[in-house]
PDB file of C-alpha atoms in Angstrom:
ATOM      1  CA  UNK A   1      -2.603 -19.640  -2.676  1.00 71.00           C
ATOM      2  CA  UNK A   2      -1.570 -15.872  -3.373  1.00 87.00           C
ATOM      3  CA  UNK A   3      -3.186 -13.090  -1.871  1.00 86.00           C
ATOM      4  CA  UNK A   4      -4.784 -12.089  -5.582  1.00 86.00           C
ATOM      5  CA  UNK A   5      -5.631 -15.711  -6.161  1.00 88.00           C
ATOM      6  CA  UNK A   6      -7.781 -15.317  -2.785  1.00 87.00           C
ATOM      7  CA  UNK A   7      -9.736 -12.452  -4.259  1.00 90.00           C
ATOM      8  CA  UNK A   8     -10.477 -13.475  -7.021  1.00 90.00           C
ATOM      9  CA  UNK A   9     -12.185 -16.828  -6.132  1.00 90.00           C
ATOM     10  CA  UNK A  10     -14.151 -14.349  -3.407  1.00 90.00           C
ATOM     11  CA  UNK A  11     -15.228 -11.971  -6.318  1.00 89.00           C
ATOM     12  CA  UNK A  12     -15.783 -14.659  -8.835  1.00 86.00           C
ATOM     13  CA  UNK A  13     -18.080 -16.460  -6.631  1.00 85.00           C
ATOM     14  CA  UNK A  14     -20.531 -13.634  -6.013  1.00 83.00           C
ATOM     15  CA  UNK A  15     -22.126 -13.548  -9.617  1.00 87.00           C
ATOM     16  CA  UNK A  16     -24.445 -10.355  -9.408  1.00 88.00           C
ATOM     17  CA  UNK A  17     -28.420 -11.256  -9.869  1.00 90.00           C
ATOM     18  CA  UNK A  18     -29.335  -8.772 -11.970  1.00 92.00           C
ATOM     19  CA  UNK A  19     -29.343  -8.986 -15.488  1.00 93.00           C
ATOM     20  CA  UNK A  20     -27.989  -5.487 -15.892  1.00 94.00           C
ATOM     21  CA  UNK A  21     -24.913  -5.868 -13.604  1.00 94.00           C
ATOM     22  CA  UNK A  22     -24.233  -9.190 -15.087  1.00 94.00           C
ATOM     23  CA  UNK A  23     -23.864  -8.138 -18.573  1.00 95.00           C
ATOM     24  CA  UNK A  24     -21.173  -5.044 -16.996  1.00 95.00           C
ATOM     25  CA  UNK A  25     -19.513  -7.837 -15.419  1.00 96.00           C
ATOM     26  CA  UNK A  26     -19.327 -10.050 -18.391  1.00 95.00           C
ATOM     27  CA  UNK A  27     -18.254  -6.747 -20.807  1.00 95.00           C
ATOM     28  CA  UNK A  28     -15.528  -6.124 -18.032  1.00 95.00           C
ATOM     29  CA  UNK A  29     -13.847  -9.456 -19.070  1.00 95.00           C
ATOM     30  CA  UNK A  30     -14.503  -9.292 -22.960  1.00 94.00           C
ATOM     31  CA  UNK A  31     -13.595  -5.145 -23.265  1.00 94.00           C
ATOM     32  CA  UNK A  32     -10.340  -6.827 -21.309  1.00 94.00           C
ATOM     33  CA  UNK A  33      -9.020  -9.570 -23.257  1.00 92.00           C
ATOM     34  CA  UNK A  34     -11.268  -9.561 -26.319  1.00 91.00           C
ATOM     35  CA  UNK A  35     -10.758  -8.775 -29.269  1.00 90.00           C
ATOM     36  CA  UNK A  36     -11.892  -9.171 -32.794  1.00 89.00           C
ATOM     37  CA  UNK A  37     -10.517 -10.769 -35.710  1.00 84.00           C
ATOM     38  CA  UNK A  38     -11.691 -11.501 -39.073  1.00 84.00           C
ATOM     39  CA  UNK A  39     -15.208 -11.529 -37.646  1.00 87.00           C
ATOM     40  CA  UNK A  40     -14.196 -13.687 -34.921  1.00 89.00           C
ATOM     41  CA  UNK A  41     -14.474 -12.791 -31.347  1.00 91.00           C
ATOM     42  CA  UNK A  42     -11.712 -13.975 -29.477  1.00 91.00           C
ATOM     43  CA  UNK A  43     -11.738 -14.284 -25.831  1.00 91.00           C
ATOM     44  CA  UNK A  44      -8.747 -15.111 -23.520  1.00 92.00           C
ATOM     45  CA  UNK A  45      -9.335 -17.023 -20.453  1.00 91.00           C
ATOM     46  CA  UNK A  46      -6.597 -17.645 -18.869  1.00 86.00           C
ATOM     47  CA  UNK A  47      -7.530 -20.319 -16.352  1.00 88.00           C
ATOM     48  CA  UNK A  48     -10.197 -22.394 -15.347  1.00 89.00           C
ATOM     49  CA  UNK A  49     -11.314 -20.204 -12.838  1.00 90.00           C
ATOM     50  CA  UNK A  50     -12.476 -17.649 -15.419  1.00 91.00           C
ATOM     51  CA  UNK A  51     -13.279 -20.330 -18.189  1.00 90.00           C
ATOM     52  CA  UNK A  52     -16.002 -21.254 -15.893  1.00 90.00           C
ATOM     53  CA  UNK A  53     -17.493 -18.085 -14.702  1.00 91.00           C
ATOM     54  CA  UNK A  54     -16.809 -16.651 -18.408  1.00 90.00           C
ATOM     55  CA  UNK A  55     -19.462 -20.287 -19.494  1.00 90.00           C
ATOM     56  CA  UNK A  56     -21.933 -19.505 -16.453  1.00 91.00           C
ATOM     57  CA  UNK A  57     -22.629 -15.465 -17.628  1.00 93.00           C
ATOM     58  CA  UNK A  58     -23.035 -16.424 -21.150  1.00 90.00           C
ATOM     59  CA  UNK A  59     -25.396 -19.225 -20.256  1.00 90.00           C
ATOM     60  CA  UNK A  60     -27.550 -16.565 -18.241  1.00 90.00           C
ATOM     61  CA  UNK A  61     -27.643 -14.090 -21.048  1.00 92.00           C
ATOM     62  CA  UNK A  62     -27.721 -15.618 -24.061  1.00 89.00           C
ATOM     63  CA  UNK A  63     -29.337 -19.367 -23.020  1.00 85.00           C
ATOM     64  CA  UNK A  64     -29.740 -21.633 -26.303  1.00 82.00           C
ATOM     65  CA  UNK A  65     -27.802 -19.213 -28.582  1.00 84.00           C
ATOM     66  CA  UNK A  66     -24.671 -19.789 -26.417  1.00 82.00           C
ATOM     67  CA  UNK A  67     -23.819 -23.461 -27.268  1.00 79.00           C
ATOM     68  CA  UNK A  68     -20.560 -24.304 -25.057  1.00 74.00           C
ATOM     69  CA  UNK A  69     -17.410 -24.853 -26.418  1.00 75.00           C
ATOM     70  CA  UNK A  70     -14.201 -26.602 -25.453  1.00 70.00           C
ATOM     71  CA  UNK A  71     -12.189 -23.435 -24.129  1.00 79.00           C
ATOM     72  CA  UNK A  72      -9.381 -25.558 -21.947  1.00 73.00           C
ATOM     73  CA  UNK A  73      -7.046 -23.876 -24.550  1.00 79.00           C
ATOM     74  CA  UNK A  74      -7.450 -20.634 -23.213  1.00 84.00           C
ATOM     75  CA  UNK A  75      -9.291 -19.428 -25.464  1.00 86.00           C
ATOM     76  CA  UNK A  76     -12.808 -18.868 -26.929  1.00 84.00           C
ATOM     77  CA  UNK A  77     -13.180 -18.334 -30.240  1.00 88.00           C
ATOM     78  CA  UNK A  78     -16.718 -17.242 -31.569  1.00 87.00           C
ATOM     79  CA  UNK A  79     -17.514 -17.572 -35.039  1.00 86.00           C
ATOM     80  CA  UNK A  80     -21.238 -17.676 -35.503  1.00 87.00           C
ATOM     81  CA  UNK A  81     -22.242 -14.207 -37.061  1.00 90.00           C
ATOM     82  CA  UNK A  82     -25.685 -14.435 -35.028  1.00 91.00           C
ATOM     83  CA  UNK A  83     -24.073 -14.698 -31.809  1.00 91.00           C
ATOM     84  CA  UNK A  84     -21.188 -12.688 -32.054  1.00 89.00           C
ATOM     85  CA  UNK A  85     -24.030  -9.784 -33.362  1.00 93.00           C
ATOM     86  CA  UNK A  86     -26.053 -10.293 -30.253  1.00 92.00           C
ATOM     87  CA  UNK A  87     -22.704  -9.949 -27.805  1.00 92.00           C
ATOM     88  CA  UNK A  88     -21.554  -7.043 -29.512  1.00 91.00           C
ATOM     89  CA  UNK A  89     -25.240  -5.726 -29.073  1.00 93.00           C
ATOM     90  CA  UNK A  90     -25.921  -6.446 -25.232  1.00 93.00           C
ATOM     91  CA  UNK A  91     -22.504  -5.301 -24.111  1.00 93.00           C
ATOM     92  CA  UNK A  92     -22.441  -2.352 -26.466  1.00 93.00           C
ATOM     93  CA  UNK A  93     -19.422  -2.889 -27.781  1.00 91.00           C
ATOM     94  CA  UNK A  94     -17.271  -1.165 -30.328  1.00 90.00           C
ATOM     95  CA  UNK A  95     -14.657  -2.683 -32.890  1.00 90.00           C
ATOM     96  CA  UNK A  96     -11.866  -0.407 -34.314  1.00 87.00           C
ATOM     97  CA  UNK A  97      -9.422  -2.284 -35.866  1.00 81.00           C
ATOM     98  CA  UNK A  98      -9.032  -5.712 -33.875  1.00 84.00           C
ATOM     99  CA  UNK A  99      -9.622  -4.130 -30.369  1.00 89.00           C
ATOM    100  CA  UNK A 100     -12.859  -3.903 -28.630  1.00 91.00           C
ATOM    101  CA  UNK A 101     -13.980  -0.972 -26.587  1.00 91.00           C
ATOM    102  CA  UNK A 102     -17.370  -0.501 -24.361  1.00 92.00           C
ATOM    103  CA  UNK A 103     -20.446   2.278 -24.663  1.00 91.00           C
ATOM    104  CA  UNK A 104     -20.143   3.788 -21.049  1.00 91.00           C
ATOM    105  CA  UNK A 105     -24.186   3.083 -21.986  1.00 92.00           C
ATOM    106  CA  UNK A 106     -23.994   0.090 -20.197  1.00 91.00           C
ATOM    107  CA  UNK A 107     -22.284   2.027 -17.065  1.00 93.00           C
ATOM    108  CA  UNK A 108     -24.832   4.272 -15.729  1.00 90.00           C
ATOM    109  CA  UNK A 109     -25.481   2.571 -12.489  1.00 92.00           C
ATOM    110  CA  UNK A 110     -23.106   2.462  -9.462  1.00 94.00           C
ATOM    111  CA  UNK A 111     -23.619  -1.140  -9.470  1.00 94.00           C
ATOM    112  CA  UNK A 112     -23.020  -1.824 -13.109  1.00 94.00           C
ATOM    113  CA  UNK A 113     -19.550  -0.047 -12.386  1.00 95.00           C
ATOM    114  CA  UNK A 114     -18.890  -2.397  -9.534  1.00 95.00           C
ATOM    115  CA  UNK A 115     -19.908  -5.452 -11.936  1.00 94.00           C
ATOM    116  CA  UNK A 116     -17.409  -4.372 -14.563  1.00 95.00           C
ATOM    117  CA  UNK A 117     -14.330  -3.811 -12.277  1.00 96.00           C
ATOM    118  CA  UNK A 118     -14.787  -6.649 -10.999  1.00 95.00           C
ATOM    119  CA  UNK A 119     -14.764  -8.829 -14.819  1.00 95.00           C
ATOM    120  CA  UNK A 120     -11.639  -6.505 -15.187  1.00 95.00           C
ATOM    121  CA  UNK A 121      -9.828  -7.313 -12.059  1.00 95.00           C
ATOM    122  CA  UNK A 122     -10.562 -11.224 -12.983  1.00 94.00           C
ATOM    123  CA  UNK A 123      -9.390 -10.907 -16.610  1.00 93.00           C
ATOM    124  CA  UNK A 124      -6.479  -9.020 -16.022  1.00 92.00           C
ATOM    125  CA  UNK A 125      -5.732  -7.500 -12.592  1.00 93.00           C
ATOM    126  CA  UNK A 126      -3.775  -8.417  -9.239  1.00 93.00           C
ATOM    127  CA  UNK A 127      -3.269  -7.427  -5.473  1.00 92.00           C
ATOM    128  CA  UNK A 128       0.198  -7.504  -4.315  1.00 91.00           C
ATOM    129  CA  UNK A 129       0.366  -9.223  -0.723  1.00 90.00           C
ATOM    130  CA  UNK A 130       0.080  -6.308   1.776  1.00 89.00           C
ATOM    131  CA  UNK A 131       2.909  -7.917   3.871  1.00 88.00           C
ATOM    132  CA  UNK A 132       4.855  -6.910   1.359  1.00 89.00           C
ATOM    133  CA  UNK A 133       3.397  -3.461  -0.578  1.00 88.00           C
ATOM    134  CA  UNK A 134       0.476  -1.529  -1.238  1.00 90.00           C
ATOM    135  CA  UNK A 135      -0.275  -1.994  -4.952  1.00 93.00           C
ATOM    136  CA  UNK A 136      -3.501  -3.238  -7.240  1.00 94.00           C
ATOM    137  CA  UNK A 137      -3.373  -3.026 -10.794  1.00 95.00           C
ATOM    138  CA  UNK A 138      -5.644  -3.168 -14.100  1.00 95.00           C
ATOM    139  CA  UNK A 139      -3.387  -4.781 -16.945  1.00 94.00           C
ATOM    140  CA  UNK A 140      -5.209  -3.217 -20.422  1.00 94.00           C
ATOM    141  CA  UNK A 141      -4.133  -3.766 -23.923  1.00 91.00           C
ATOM    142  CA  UNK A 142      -3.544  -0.132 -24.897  1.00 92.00           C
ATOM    143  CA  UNK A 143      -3.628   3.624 -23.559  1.00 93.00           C
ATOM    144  CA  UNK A 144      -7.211   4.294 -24.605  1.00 94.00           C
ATOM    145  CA  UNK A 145      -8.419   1.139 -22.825  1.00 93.00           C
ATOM    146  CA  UNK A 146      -6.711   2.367 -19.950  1.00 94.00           C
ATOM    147  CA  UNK A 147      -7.978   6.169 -20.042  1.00 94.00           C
ATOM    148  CA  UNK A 148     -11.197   4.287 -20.149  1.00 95.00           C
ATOM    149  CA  UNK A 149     -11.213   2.462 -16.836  1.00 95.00           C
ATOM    150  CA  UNK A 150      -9.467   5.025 -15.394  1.00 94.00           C
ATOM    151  CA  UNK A 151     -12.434   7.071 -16.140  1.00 94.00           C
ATOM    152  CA  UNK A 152     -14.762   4.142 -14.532  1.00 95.00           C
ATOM    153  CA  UNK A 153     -12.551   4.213 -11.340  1.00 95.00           C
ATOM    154  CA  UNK A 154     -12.170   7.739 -10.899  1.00 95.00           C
ATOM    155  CA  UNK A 155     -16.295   8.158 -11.201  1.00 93.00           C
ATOM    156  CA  UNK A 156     -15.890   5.442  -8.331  1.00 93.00           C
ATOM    157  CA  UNK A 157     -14.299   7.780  -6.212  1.00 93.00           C
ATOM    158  CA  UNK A 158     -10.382   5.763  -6.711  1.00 94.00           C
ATOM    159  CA  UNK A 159      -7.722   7.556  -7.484  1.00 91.00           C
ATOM    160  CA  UNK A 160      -6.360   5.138 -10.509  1.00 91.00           C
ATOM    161  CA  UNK A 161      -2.985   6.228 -12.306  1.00 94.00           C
ATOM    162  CA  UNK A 162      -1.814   5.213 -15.506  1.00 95.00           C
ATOM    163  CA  UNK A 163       1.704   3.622 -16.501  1.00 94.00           C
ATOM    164  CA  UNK A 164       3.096   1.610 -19.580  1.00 93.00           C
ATOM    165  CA  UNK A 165       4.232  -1.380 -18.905  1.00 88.00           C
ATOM    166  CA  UNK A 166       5.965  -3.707 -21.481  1.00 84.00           C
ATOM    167  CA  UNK A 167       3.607  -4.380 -24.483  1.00 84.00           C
ATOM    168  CA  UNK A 168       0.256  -3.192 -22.628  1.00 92.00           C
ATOM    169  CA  UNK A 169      -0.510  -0.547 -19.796  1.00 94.00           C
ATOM    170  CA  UNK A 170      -1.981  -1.168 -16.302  1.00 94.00           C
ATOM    171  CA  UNK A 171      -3.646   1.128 -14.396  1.00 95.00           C
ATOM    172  CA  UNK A 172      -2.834   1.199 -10.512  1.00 95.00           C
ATOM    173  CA  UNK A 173      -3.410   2.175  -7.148  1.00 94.00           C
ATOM    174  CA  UNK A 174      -0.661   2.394  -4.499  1.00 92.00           C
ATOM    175  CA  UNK A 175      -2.641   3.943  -1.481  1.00 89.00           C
ATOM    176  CA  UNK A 176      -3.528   1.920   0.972  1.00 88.00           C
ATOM    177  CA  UNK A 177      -7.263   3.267   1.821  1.00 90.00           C
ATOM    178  CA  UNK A 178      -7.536   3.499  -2.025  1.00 93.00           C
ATOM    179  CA  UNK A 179      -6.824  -0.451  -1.847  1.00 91.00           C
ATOM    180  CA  UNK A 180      -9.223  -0.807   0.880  1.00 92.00           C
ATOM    181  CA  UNK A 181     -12.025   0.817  -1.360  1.00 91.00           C
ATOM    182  CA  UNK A 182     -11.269  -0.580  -4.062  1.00 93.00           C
ATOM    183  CA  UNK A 183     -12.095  -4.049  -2.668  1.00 92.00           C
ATOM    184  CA  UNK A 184     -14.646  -2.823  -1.232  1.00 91.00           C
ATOM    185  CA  UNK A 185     -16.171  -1.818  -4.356  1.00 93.00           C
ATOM    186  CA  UNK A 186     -15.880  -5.358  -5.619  1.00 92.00           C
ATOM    187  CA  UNK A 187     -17.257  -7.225  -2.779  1.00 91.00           C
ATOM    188  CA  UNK A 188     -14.007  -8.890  -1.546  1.00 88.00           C
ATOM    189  CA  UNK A 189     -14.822  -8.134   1.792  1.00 87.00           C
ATOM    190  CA  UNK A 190     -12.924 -11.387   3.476  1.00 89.00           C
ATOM    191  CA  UNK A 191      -9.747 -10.309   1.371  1.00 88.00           C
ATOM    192  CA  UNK A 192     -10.545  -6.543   2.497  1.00 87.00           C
ATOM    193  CA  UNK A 193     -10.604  -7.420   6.521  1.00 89.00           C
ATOM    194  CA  UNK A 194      -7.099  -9.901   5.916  1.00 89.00           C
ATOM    195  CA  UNK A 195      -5.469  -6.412   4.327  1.00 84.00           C
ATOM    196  CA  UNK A 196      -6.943  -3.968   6.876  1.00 86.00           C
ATOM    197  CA  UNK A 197      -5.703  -6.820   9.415  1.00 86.00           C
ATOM    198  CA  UNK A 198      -2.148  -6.584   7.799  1.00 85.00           C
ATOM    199  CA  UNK A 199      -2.211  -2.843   7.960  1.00 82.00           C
ATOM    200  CA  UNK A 200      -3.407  -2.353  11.133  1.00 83.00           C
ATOM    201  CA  UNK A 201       0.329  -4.864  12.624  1.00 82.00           C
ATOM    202  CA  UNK A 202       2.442  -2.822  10.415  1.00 78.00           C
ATOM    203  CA  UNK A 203       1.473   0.700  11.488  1.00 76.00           C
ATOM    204  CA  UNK A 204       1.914  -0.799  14.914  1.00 79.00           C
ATOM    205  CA  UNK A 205       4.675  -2.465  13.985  1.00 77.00           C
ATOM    206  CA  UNK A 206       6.042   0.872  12.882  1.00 72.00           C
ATOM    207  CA  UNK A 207       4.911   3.320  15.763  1.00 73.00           C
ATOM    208  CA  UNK A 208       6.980   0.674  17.814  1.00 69.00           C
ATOM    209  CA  UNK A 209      10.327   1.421  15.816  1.00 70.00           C
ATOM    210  CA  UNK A 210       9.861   5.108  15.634  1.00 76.00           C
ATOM    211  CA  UNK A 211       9.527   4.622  19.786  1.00 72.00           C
ATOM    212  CA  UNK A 212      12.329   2.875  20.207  1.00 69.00           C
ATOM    213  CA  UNK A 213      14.464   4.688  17.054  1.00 72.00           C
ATOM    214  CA  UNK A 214      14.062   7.799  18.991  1.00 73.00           C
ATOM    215  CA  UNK A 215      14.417   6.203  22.662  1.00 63.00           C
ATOM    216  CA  UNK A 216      17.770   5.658  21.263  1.00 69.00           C
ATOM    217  CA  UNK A 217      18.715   8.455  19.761  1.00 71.00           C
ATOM    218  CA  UNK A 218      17.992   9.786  23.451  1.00 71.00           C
ATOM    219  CA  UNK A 219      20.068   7.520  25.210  1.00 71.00           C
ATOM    220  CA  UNK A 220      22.897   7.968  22.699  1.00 71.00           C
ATOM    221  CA  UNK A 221      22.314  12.026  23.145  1.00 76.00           C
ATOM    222  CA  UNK A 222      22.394  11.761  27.113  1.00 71.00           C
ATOM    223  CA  UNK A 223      25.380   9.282  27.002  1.00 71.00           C
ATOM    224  CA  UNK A 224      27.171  11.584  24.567  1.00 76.00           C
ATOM    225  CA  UNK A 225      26.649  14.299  26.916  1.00 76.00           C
ATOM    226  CA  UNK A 226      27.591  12.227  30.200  1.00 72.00           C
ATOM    227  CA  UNK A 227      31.171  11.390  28.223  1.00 79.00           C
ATOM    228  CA  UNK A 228      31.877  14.921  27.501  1.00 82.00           C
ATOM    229  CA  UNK A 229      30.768  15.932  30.990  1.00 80.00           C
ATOM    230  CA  UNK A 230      32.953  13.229  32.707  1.00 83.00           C
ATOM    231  CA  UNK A 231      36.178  13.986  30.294  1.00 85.00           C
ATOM    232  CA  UNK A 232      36.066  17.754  31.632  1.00 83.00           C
ATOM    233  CA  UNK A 233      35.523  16.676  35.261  1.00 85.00           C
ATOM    234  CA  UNK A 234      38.415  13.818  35.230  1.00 85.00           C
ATOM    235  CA  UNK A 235      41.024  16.583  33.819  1.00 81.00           C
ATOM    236  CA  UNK A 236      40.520  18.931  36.442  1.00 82.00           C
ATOM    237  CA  UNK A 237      40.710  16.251  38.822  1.00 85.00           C
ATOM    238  CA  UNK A 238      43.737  14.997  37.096  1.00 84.00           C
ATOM    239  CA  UNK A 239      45.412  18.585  37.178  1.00 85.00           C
ATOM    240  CA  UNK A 240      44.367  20.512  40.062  1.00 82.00           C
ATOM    241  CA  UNK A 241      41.942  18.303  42.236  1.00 84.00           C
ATOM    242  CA  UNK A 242      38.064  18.840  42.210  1.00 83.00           C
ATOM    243  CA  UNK A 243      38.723  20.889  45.704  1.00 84.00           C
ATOM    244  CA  UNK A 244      39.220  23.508  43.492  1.00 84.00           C
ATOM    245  CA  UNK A 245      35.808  23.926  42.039  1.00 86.00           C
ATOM    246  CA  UNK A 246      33.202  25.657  44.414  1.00 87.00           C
ATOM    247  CA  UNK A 247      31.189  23.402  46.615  1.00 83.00           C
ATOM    248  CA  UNK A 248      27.754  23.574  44.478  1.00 85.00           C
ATOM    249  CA  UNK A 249      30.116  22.325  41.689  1.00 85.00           C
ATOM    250  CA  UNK A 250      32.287  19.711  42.973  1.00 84.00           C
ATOM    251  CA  UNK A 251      28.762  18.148  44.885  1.00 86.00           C
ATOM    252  CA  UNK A 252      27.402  18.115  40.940  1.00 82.00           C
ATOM    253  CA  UNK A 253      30.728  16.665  39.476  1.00 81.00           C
ATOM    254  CA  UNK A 254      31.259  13.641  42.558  1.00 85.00           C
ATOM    255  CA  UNK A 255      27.695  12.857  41.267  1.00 83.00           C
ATOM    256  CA  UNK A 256      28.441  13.209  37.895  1.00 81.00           C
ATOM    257  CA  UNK A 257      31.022  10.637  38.086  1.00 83.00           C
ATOM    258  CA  UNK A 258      29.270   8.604  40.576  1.00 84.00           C
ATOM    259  CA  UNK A 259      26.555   8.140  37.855  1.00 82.00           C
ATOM    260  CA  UNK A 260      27.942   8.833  34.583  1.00 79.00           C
ATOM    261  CA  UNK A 261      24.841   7.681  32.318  1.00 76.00           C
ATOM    262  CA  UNK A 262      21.785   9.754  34.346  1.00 79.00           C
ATOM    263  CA  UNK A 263      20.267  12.292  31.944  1.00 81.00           C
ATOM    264  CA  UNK A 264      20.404  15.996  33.441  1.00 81.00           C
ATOM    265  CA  UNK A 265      16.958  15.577  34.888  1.00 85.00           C
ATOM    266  CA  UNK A 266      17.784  12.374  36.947  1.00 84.00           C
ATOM    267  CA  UNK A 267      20.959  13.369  37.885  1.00 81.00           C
ATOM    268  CA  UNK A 268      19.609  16.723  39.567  1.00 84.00           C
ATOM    269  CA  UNK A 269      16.600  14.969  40.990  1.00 87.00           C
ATOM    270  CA  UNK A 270      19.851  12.253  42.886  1.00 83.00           C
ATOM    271  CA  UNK A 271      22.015  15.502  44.383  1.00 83.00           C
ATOM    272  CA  UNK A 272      20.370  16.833  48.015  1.00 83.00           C
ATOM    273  CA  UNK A 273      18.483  18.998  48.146  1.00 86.00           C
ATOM    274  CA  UNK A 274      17.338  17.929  43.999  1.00 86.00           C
ATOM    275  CA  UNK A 275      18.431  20.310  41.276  1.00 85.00           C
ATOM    276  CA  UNK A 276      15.998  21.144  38.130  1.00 89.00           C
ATOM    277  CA  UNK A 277      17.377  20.310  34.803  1.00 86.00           C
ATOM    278  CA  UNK A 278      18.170  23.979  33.940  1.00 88.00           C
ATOM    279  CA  UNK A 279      20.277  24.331  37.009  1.00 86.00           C
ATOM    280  CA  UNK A 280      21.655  21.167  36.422  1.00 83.00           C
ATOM    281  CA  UNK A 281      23.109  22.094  32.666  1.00 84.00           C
ATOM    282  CA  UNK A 282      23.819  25.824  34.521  1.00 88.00           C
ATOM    283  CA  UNK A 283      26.686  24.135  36.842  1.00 87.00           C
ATOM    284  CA  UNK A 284      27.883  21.492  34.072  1.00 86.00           C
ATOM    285  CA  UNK A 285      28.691  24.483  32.070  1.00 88.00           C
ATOM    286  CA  UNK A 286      30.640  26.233  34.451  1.00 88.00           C
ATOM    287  CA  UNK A 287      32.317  23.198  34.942  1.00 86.00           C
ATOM    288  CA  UNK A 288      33.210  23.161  31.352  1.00 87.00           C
ATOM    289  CA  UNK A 289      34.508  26.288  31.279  1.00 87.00           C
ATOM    290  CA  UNK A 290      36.751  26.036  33.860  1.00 87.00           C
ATOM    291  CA  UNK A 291      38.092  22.847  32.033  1.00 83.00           C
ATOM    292  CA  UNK A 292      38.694  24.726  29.152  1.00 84.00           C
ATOM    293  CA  UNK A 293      40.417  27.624  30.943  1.00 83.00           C
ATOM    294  CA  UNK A 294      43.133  25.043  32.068  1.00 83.00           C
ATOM    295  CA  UNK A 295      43.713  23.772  29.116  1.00 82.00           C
ATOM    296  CA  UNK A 296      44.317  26.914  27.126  1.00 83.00           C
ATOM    297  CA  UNK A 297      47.156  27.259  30.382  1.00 76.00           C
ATOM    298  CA  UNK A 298      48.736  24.460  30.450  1.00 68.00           C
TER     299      UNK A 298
END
């Protein structure tokens, strides 16, 4: 199973008890993929996962006036005036043209905010597989719907942006800890632990590379530096003999070509008595000026 698929049986099996939180989650799947058309309420379900929680929320809040209908289709289609009047009434909802929208009346609490994400996230949403990205999205049918749970997430403390997308718009989050919250807020908290889990191997994953990116660069830098050093020291060896150099200088370049891929450090901590880095670099230099000096002669 996908990573989304995982969260969504998690948050679809954790129906909320109270009656207020239920009816939030229930108006998060209907303000989703409802809409309304000549009077008919039409509800998309798009698999039997949500067919039956979709049946098991309007048996709890509407009992004998619900009376269950074949929905394998993917769709429920409500036609009885009474019914359809008592939805529209316990969800607040709103009808302009054929979409529905949602009275933030039925919003107030924290938890009533949780419920509702989470019938959004099951109508319409996904998780991409952290191994991959960081990304959760909110598909909605238009910008207004959009604006709207924005609005709900952002009063949830998650930083939710908006983008169009094909026919509809989704609205997203791409940080990580914004992720982490997020199913947090809708009590996926086994899915929540497998992403912090993936994060937690990647950023080590990554502090590894950067190590070993930048022990490289270092050996490539020293070993840069050794070739240079060793090209000066084998042309004045080639055209005039190391005797030539001063005794604190040949000493450094015998050892220098004795051990052509010690960093500065090492190599001054290997001559007798050892040599700090600084004096080290002080003696290559001369060296490298007297190289240079014979060149310009010869």
């Amino acid at each position: 199973m996908s990573y989304s698929t995982d969260i969504r049986l998690e948050i679809s099996g954790r129906i909320p008890h109270a009656v207020h939180c239920r009816i939030a989650f229930l108006a998060g799947i209907v303000f989703t993929n409802g809409s309304m058309s000549d009077d008919t309420l039409v509800i998309r379900l798009k698999d039997e996962l949500l067919q039956k929680l979709y049946i098991r929320l309007m048996r709890s809040l509407f009992e004998e006036d619900y009376q269950e209908s074949d929905i394998s289709s993917g769709k429920e289609k409500i036609t009885d005036a009474l019914l359809v009047q008592k939805i529209t009434e316990k969800l607040k909802l709103r009808f302009e043209e054929e979409s529905i929208y949602l009275d933030r009346i039925v919003l107030q609490n924290t938890c009533c905010k949780s419920a509702f994400l989470k019938g959004c996230f099951l109508a319409a949403g996904s998780v991409t597989d952290p191994n991959k990205s960081y990304h959760l999205e909110f598909s909605q049918s238009n910008s207004r719907k959009a604006e709207f749970l924005g609005g709900i997430l952002k009063d949830m403390s998650l930083p939710g942006k908006i983008a169009k997308r094909r026919d509809g718009y989704i609205v997203y989050l791409k940080d990580s800890d914004s992720i982490v919250d997020a199913l947090g807020v809708m009590g996926a908290g086994s899915a929540l632990m497998t992403f912090e889990n993936v994060r937690i191997l990647k950023e080590i994953r990554n502090s590894v590379n950067r190590e070993v990116n930048c022990d490289t660069a270092n050996m490539n830098k020293v070993a840069n530096a050794a070739a240079k050093d060793i090209e000066d020291i084998e042309y004045i060896e080639k055209n005039a003999g190391l005797s030539v150099l001063p005794d604190t200088l040949r000493e450094l370049a015998e050892m220098r070509l004795q051990f052509p891929y010690l960093s500065l450090k090492d190599l001054g901590q290997s001559m007798n008595p050892p040599l700090g880095k600084s004096g080290v670099n002080h003696r290559i230099r001369r060296i490298r000026e007297i190289a240079d000096k014979m060149r310009m002669k010869m």
